[in-house]
Coordinates of C-alpha atoms and ligand atoms in Angstrom, one line a residue:
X77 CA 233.9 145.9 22.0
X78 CA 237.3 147.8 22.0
X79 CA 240.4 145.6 21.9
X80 CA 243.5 145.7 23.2
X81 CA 247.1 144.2 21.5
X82 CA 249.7 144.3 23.4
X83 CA 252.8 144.7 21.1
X84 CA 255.6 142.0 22.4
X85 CA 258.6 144.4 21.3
X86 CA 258.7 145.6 24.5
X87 CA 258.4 142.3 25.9
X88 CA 261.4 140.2 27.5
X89 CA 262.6 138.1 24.9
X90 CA 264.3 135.6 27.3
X91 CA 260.8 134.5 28.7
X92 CA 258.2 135.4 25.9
X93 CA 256.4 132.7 27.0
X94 CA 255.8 134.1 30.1
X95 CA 255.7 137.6 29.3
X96 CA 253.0 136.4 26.5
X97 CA 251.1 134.5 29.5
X98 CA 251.1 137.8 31.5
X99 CA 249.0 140.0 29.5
X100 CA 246.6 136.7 28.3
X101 CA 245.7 136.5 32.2
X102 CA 245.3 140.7 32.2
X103 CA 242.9 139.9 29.3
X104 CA 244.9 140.9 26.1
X105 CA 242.7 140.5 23.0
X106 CA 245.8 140.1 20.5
X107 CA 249.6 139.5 20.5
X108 CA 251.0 142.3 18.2
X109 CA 254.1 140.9 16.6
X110 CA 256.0 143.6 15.4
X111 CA 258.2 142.2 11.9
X112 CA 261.3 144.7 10.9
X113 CA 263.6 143.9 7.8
X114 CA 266.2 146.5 8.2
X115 CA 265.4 147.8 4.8
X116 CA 261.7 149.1 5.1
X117 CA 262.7 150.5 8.5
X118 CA 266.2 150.5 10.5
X119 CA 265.6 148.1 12.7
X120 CA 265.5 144.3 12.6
X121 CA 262.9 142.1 15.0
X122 CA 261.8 138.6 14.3
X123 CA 260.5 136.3 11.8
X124 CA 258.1 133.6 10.8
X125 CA 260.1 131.0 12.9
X126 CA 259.2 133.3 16.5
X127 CA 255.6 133.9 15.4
X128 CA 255.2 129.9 15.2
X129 CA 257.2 130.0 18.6
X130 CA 254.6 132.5 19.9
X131 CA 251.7 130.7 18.4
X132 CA 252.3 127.4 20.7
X133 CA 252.0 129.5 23.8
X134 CA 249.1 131.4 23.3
X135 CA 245.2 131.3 22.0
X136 CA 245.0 134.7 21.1
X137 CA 245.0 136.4 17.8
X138 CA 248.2 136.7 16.4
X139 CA 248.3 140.4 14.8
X140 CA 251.2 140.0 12.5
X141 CA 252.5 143.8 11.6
X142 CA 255.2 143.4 8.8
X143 CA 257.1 146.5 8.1
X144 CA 259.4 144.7 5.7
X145 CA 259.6 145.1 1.8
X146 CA 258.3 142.5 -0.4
X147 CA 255.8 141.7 1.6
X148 CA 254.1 139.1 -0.6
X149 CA 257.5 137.2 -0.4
X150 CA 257.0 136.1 3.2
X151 CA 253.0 136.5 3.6
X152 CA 253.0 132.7 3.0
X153 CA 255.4 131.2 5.5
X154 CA 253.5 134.3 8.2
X155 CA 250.0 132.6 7.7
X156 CA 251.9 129.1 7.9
X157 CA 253.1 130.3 11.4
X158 CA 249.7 130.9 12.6
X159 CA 249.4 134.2 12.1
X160 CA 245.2 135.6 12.6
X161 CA 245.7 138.8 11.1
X162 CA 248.8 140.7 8.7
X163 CA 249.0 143.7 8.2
X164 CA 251.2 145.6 5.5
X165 CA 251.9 149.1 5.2
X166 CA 250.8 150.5 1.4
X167 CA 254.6 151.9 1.0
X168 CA 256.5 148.4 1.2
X169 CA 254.6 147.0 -2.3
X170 CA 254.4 148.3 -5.7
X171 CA 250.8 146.0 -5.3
X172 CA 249.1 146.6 -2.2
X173 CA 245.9 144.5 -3.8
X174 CA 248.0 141.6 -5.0
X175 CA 249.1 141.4 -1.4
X176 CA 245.8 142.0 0.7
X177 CA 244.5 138.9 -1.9
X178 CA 247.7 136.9 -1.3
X179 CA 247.0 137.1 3.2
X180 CA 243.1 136.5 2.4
X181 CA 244.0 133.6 -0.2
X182 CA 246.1 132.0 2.6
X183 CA 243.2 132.2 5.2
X184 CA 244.0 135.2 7.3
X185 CA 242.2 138.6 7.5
X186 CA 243.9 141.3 5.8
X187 CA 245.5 144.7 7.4
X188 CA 246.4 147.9 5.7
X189 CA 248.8 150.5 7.1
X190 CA 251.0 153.3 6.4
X191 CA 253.3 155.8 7.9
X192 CA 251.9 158.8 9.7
X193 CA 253.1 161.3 6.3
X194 CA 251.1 158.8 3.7
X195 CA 248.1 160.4 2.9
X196 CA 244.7 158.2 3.0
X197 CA 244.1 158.2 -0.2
X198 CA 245.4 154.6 -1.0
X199 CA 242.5 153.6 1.2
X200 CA 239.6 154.3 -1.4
X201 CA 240.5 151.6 -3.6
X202 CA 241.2 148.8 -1.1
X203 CA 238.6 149.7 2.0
X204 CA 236.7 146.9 0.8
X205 CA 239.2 144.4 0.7
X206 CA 240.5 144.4 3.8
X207 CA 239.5 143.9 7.2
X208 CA 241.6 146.2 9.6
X209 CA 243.0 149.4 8.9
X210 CA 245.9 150.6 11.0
X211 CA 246.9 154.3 11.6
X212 CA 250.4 154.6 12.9
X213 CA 250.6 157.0 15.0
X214 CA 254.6 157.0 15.7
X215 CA 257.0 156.7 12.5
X216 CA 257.7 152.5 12.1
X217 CA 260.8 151.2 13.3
X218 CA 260.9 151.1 17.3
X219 CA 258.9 150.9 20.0
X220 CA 259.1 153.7 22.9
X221 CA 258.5 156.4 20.8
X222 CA 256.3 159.3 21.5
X223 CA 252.3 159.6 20.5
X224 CA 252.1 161.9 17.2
X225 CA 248.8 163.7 18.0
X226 CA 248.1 164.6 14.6
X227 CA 247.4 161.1 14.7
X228 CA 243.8 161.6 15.9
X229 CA 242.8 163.3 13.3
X230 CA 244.1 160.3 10.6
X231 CA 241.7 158.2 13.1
X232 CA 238.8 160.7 13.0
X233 CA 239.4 160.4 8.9
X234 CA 239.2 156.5 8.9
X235 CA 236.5 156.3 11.1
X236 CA 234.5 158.4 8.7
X237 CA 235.6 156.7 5.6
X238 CA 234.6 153.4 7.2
X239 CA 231.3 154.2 8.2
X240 CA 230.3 155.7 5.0
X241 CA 231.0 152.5 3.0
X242 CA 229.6 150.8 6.0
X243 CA 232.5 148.7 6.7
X244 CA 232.9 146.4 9.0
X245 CA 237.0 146.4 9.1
X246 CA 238.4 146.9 12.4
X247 CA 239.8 150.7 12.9
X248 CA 243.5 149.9 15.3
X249 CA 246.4 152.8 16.3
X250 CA 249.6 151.8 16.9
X251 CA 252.1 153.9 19.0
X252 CA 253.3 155.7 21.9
X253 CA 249.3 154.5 23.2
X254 CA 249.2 154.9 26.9
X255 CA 246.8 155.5 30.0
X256 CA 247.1 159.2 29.4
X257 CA 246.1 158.9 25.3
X258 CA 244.0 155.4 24.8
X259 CA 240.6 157.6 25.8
X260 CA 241.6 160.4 23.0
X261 CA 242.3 157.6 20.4
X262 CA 239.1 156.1 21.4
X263 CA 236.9 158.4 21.2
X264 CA 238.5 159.4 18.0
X265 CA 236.8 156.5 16.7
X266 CA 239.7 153.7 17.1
X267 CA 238.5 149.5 17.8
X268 CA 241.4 148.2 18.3
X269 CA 244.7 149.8 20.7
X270 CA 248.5 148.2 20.5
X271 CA 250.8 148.8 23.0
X272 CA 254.0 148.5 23.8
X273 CA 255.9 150.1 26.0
X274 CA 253.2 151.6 28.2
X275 CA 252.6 147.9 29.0
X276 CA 255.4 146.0 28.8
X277 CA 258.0 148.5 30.5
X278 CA 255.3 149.1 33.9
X279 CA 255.7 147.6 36.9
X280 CA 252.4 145.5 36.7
X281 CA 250.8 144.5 33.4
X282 CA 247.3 143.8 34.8
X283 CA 247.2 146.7 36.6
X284 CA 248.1 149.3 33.8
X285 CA 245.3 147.2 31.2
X286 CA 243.0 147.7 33.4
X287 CA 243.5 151.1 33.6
X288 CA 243.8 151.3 29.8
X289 CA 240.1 149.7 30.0
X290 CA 238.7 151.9 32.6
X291 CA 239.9 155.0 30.3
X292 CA 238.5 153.5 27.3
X293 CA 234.8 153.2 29.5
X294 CA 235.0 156.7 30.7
X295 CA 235.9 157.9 27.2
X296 CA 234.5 156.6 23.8
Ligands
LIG294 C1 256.4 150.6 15.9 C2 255.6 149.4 16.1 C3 254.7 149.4 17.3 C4 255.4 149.5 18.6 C5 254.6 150.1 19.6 O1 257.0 150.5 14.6 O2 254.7 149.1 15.0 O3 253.8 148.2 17.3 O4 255.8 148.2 19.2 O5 255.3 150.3 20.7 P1 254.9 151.6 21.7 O6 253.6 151.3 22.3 O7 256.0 151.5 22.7 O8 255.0 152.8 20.9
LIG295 ZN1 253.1 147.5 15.2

Protein backbone atom coordinates (compact mmCIF):
# COMPACT_ATOMS: atom_id res chain seq x y z
CA UNK A 1 0.00 0.00 0.00
CA UNK A 2 1.52 3.47 -0.98
CA UNK A 3 1.76 5.89 1.88
CA UNK A 4 1.41 9.23 2.27
CA UNK A 5 3.40 11.79 5.02
CA UNK A 6 2.46 14.89 5.08
CA UNK A 7 5.45 17.09 6.11
CA UNK A 8 4.25 19.64 8.99
CA UNK A 9 6.76 22.43 7.76
CA UNK A 10 4.24 23.81 5.82
CA UNK A 11 1.85 23.42 8.55
CA UNK A 12 0.59 26.45 10.87
CA UNK A 13 2.62 26.32 13.74
CA UNK A 14 0.04 28.34 15.94
CA UNK A 15 -2.47 25.28 15.74
CA UNK A 16 -0.33 22.17 15.00
CA UNK A 17 -2.71 20.34 16.77
CA UNK A 18 -5.22 21.03 14.53
CA UNK A 19 -3.43 21.23 11.43
CA UNK A 20 -1.98 17.64 12.52
CA UNK A 21 -5.78 16.53 13.09
CA UNK A 22 -6.64 17.71 9.57
CA UNK A 23 -4.60 15.49 7.49
CA UNK A 24 -5.17 12.32 10.28
CA UNK A 25 -9.09 12.72 9.24
CA UNK A 26 -7.92 13.01 5.16
CA UNK A 27 -6.12 9.77 6.03
CA UNK A 28 -2.36 10.71 6.39
CA UNK A 29 -0.26 7.62 7.04
CA UNK A 30 2.76 9.56 8.72
CA UNK A 31 3.53 13.02 10.30
CA UNK A 32 6.92 14.05 8.59
CA UNK A 33 8.72 16.18 11.03
CA UNK A 34 11.21 18.01 9.33
CA UNK A 35 14.52 18.67 11.99
CA UNK A 36 17.03 21.70 10.68
CA UNK A 37 20.27 22.65 12.79
CA UNK A 38 21.43 25.61 10.85
CA UNK A 39 24.70 23.92 10.35
CA UNK A 40 23.87 20.87 8.10
CA UNK A 41 21.40 23.12 6.21
CA UNK A 42 20.52 27.01 6.62
CA UNK A 43 17.61 26.77 8.12
CA UNK A 44 16.52 26.03 11.66
CA UNK A 45 12.94 24.04 12.53
CA UNK A 46 12.19 22.21 15.74
CA UNK A 47 13.45 19.80 18.17
CA UNK A 48 12.85 16.84 20.29
CA UNK A 49 10.64 18.91 22.75
CA UNK A 50 7.89 19.65 19.46
CA UNK A 51 8.10 16.05 18.29
CA UNK A 52 6.98 14.95 22.00
CA UNK A 53 4.38 17.92 21.59
CA UNK A 54 3.31 16.34 18.19
CA UNK A 55 3.36 12.82 19.53
CA UNK A 56 0.34 13.67 22.21
CA UNK A 57 -1.90 14.73 19.48
CA UNK A 58 -1.61 12.14 17.04
CA UNK A 59 -1.46 8.05 16.45
CA UNK A 60 0.30 8.17 13.45
CA UNK A 61 3.87 7.36 12.66
CA UNK A 62 6.04 9.91 13.54
CA UNK A 63 8.73 10.10 10.55
CA UNK A 64 11.42 11.98 12.18
CA UNK A 65 13.81 13.47 9.19
CA UNK A 66 16.92 15.04 10.86
CA UNK A 67 19.02 17.16 8.61
CA UNK A 68 21.26 18.15 11.47
CA UNK A 69 25.07 17.11 12.11
CA UNK A 70 25.90 14.84 14.81
CA UNK A 71 23.18 12.95 14.42
CA UNK A 72 23.86 10.28 16.95
CA UNK A 73 24.05 13.22 19.56
CA UNK A 74 20.26 13.70 19.50
CA UNK A 75 19.01 10.15 18.07
CA UNK A 76 18.34 9.39 21.77
CA UNK A 77 16.24 12.15 23.16
CA UNK A 78 14.19 11.79 19.11
CA UNK A 79 13.20 8.08 19.91
CA UNK A 80 12.50 9.36 23.71
CA UNK A 81 9.98 11.85 22.02
CA UNK A 82 8.12 9.20 20.32
CA UNK A 83 9.56 9.26 17.28
CA UNK A 84 8.38 5.70 14.80
CA UNK A 85 10.93 6.19 12.23
CA UNK A 86 14.48 8.61 11.84
CA UNK A 87 15.97 9.09 9.24
CA UNK A 88 19.62 10.62 8.70
CA UNK A 89 21.13 11.71 5.65
CA UNK A 90 24.74 9.68 4.91
CA UNK A 91 26.55 13.32 4.66
CA UNK A 92 25.80 14.58 8.42
CA UNK A 93 28.03 11.48 10.07
CA UNK A 94 31.51 10.35 9.65
CA UNK A 95 29.46 6.78 10.78
CA UNK A 96 26.37 6.29 9.08
CA UNK A 97 26.29 2.51 10.61
CA UNK A 98 27.11 3.55 14.12
CA UNK A 99 24.02 5.77 13.71
CA UNK A 100 21.40 3.47 11.87
CA UNK A 101 22.50 0.89 15.11
CA UNK A 102 22.14 3.74 17.55
CA UNK A 103 17.92 4.54 16.11
CA UNK A 104 17.48 0.61 15.92
CA UNK A 105 19.12 0.06 19.50
CA UNK A 106 16.71 2.73 20.83
CA UNK A 107 13.64 0.92 19.29
CA UNK A 108 12.82 2.84 16.18
CA UNK A 109 13.17 1.74 12.48
CA UNK A 110 16.00 3.24 10.75
CA UNK A 111 16.03 5.81 7.59
CA UNK A 112 18.83 6.62 5.29
CA UNK A 113 19.02 9.67 3.02
CA UNK A 114 21.13 11.96 1.17
CA UNK A 115 21.10 15.03 -1.01
CA UNK A 116 20.03 14.82 -4.58
CA UNK A 117 24.26 15.25 -5.77
CA UNK A 118 25.29 12.13 -3.32
CA UNK A 119 25.68 9.32 -5.34
CA UNK A 120 24.07 5.81 -4.17
CA UNK A 121 26.80 4.17 -3.56
CA UNK A 122 26.76 4.60 0.33
CA UNK A 123 23.68 2.45 0.05
CA UNK A 124 25.53 -0.99 -0.69
CA UNK A 125 26.86 -1.35 2.56
CA UNK A 126 23.96 -0.28 4.73
CA UNK A 127 20.72 -1.55 2.53
CA UNK A 128 20.47 -4.20 4.92
CA UNK A 129 20.40 -2.29 7.92
CA UNK A 130 17.90 -0.05 7.47
CA UNK A 131 14.37 0.00 6.89
CA UNK A 132 13.43 3.11 4.70
CA UNK A 133 15.46 4.73 2.21
CA UNK A 134 14.70 8.35 1.27
CA UNK A 135 15.57 10.01 -2.12
CA UNK A 136 15.37 13.80 -1.77
CA UNK A 137 14.28 15.06 -4.54
CA UNK A 138 14.69 19.02 -3.72
CA UNK A 139 18.16 20.08 -2.03
CA UNK A 140 17.43 19.91 2.15
CA UNK A 141 16.77 23.04 3.85
CA UNK A 142 13.16 24.43 3.00
CA UNK A 143 9.96 23.35 2.07
CA UNK A 144 8.32 24.93 -1.24
CA UNK A 145 10.91 24.17 -3.36
CA UNK A 146 10.56 22.80 -6.87
CA UNK A 147 10.54 18.79 -7.89
CA UNK A 148 14.22 17.96 -9.28
CA UNK A 149 13.12 15.41 -12.00
CA UNK A 150 16.32 13.84 -12.18
CA UNK A 151 14.95 12.64 -9.13
CA UNK A 152 13.11 9.77 -10.78
CA UNK A 153 15.71 8.25 -11.97
CA UNK A 154 17.56 8.06 -8.22
CA UNK A 155 13.97 6.29 -7.39
CA UNK A 156 14.12 4.02 -10.42
CA UNK A 157 17.91 3.19 -9.05
CA UNK A 158 16.64 2.36 -5.45
CA UNK A 159 13.86 0.48 -6.43
CA UNK A 160 16.16 -1.80 -8.28
CA UNK A 161 18.84 -2.03 -5.64
CA UNK A 162 16.05 -2.95 -3.27
CA UNK A 163 14.50 -5.59 -5.07
CA UNK A 164 17.62 -7.37 -5.93
CA UNK A 165 18.65 -7.82 -2.29
CA UNK A 166 14.98 -8.49 -1.74
CA UNK A 167 14.51 -5.91 0.75
CA UNK A 168 11.76 -5.14 2.44
CA UNK A 169 12.73 -1.32 3.48
CA UNK A 170 10.23 1.15 2.53
CA UNK A 171 11.36 3.30 -0.80
CA UNK A 172 9.88 7.34 0.28
CA UNK A 173 10.65 10.82 -1.94
CA UNK A 174 10.68 13.88 -0.33
CA UNK A 175 10.03 17.20 -2.20
CA UNK A 176 8.32 19.58 -4.26
CA UNK A 177 5.70 16.05 -4.51
CA UNK A 178 2.37 17.23 -5.85
CA UNK A 179 -0.91 16.11 -7.79
CA UNK A 180 0.91 16.86 -11.00
CA UNK A 181 4.27 14.47 -10.00
CA UNK A 182 3.10 11.83 -7.06
CA UNK A 183 1.94 9.36 -10.27
CA UNK A 184 5.66 9.76 -11.87
CA UNK A 185 7.31 9.18 -8.51
CA UNK A 186 5.06 6.24 -8.08
CA UNK A 187 5.45 4.52 -10.80
CA UNK A 188 9.05 5.09 -10.54
CA UNK A 189 8.90 2.68 -7.87
CA UNK A 190 8.44 5.00 -4.68
CA UNK A 191 6.22 3.45 -1.24
CA UNK A 192 6.07 6.14 0.58
CA UNK A 193 5.27 10.27 -0.64
CA UNK A 194 6.00 13.42 1.81
CA UNK A 195 4.49 16.50 1.26
CA UNK A 196 4.57 19.69 2.16
CA UNK A 197 3.54 22.43 0.58
CA UNK A 198 1.23 20.86 -2.01
CA UNK A 199 -0.81 19.98 1.03
CA UNK A 200 -0.49 22.16 3.62
CA UNK A 201 -0.56 25.61 1.45
CA UNK A 202 -4.14 24.23 -0.58
CA UNK A 203 -7.27 25.44 0.17
CA UNK A 204 -8.64 21.86 1.39
CA UNK A 205 -6.31 19.18 2.73
CA UNK A 206 -8.76 16.26 2.14
CA UNK A 207 -9.48 17.22 -1.01
CA UNK A 208 -5.96 17.56 -2.51
CA UNK A 209 -4.94 13.77 -0.60
CA UNK A 210 -7.45 12.44 -2.21
CA UNK A 211 -6.42 13.53 -5.28
CA UNK A 212 -2.84 12.59 -4.48
CA UNK A 213 -4.51 8.94 -3.96
CA UNK A 214 -6.55 8.86 -6.99
CA UNK A 215 -3.13 9.67 -9.09
CA UNK A 216 -1.29 7.16 -7.29
CA UNK A 217 -4.36 4.46 -8.43
CA UNK A 218 -4.32 5.61 -12.01
CA UNK A 219 -0.49 5.45 -11.99
CA UNK A 220 1.85 2.84 -10.36
C1 LIG B 1 13.04 19.65 2.72
C2 LIG B 1 12.22 18.75 3.61
C3 LIG B 1 10.90 18.35 3.08
C4 LIG B 1 9.93 19.49 2.86
C5 LIG B 1 9.01 19.09 1.77
O1 LIG B 1 14.28 19.81 3.29
O2 LIG B 1 12.94 17.56 3.88
O3 LIG B 1 10.29 17.38 3.92
O4 LIG B 1 9.14 19.80 3.98
O5 LIG B 1 8.22 20.17 1.48
P1 LIG B 1 7.60 20.36 0.02
O6 LIG B 1 6.63 19.25 -0.17
O7 LIG B 1 6.94 21.71 0.13
O8 LIG B 1 8.73 20.32 -0.95
ZN1 LIG C 1 11.81 15.91 4.94
Amino acid sequence: MKKLAPSILSADFTCLAKEIKAVEDAKADYIHIDIMDGHFVPNITVGPFIVEAVRRVTRLPLDVHLMIERPEQYIPAFAKAGSDIITVQVESTPHLHRAVQMIRENGVRAGVTCKPSTPLDFLEHIIDDVDLVLVMSVNPGFGGQEFIPASLEKVKAVRKILDSRHSSAELEIDGGIKVGNIGAASKAGADVFVSGSAIFGSDDYKKTIRAMRRELREKH
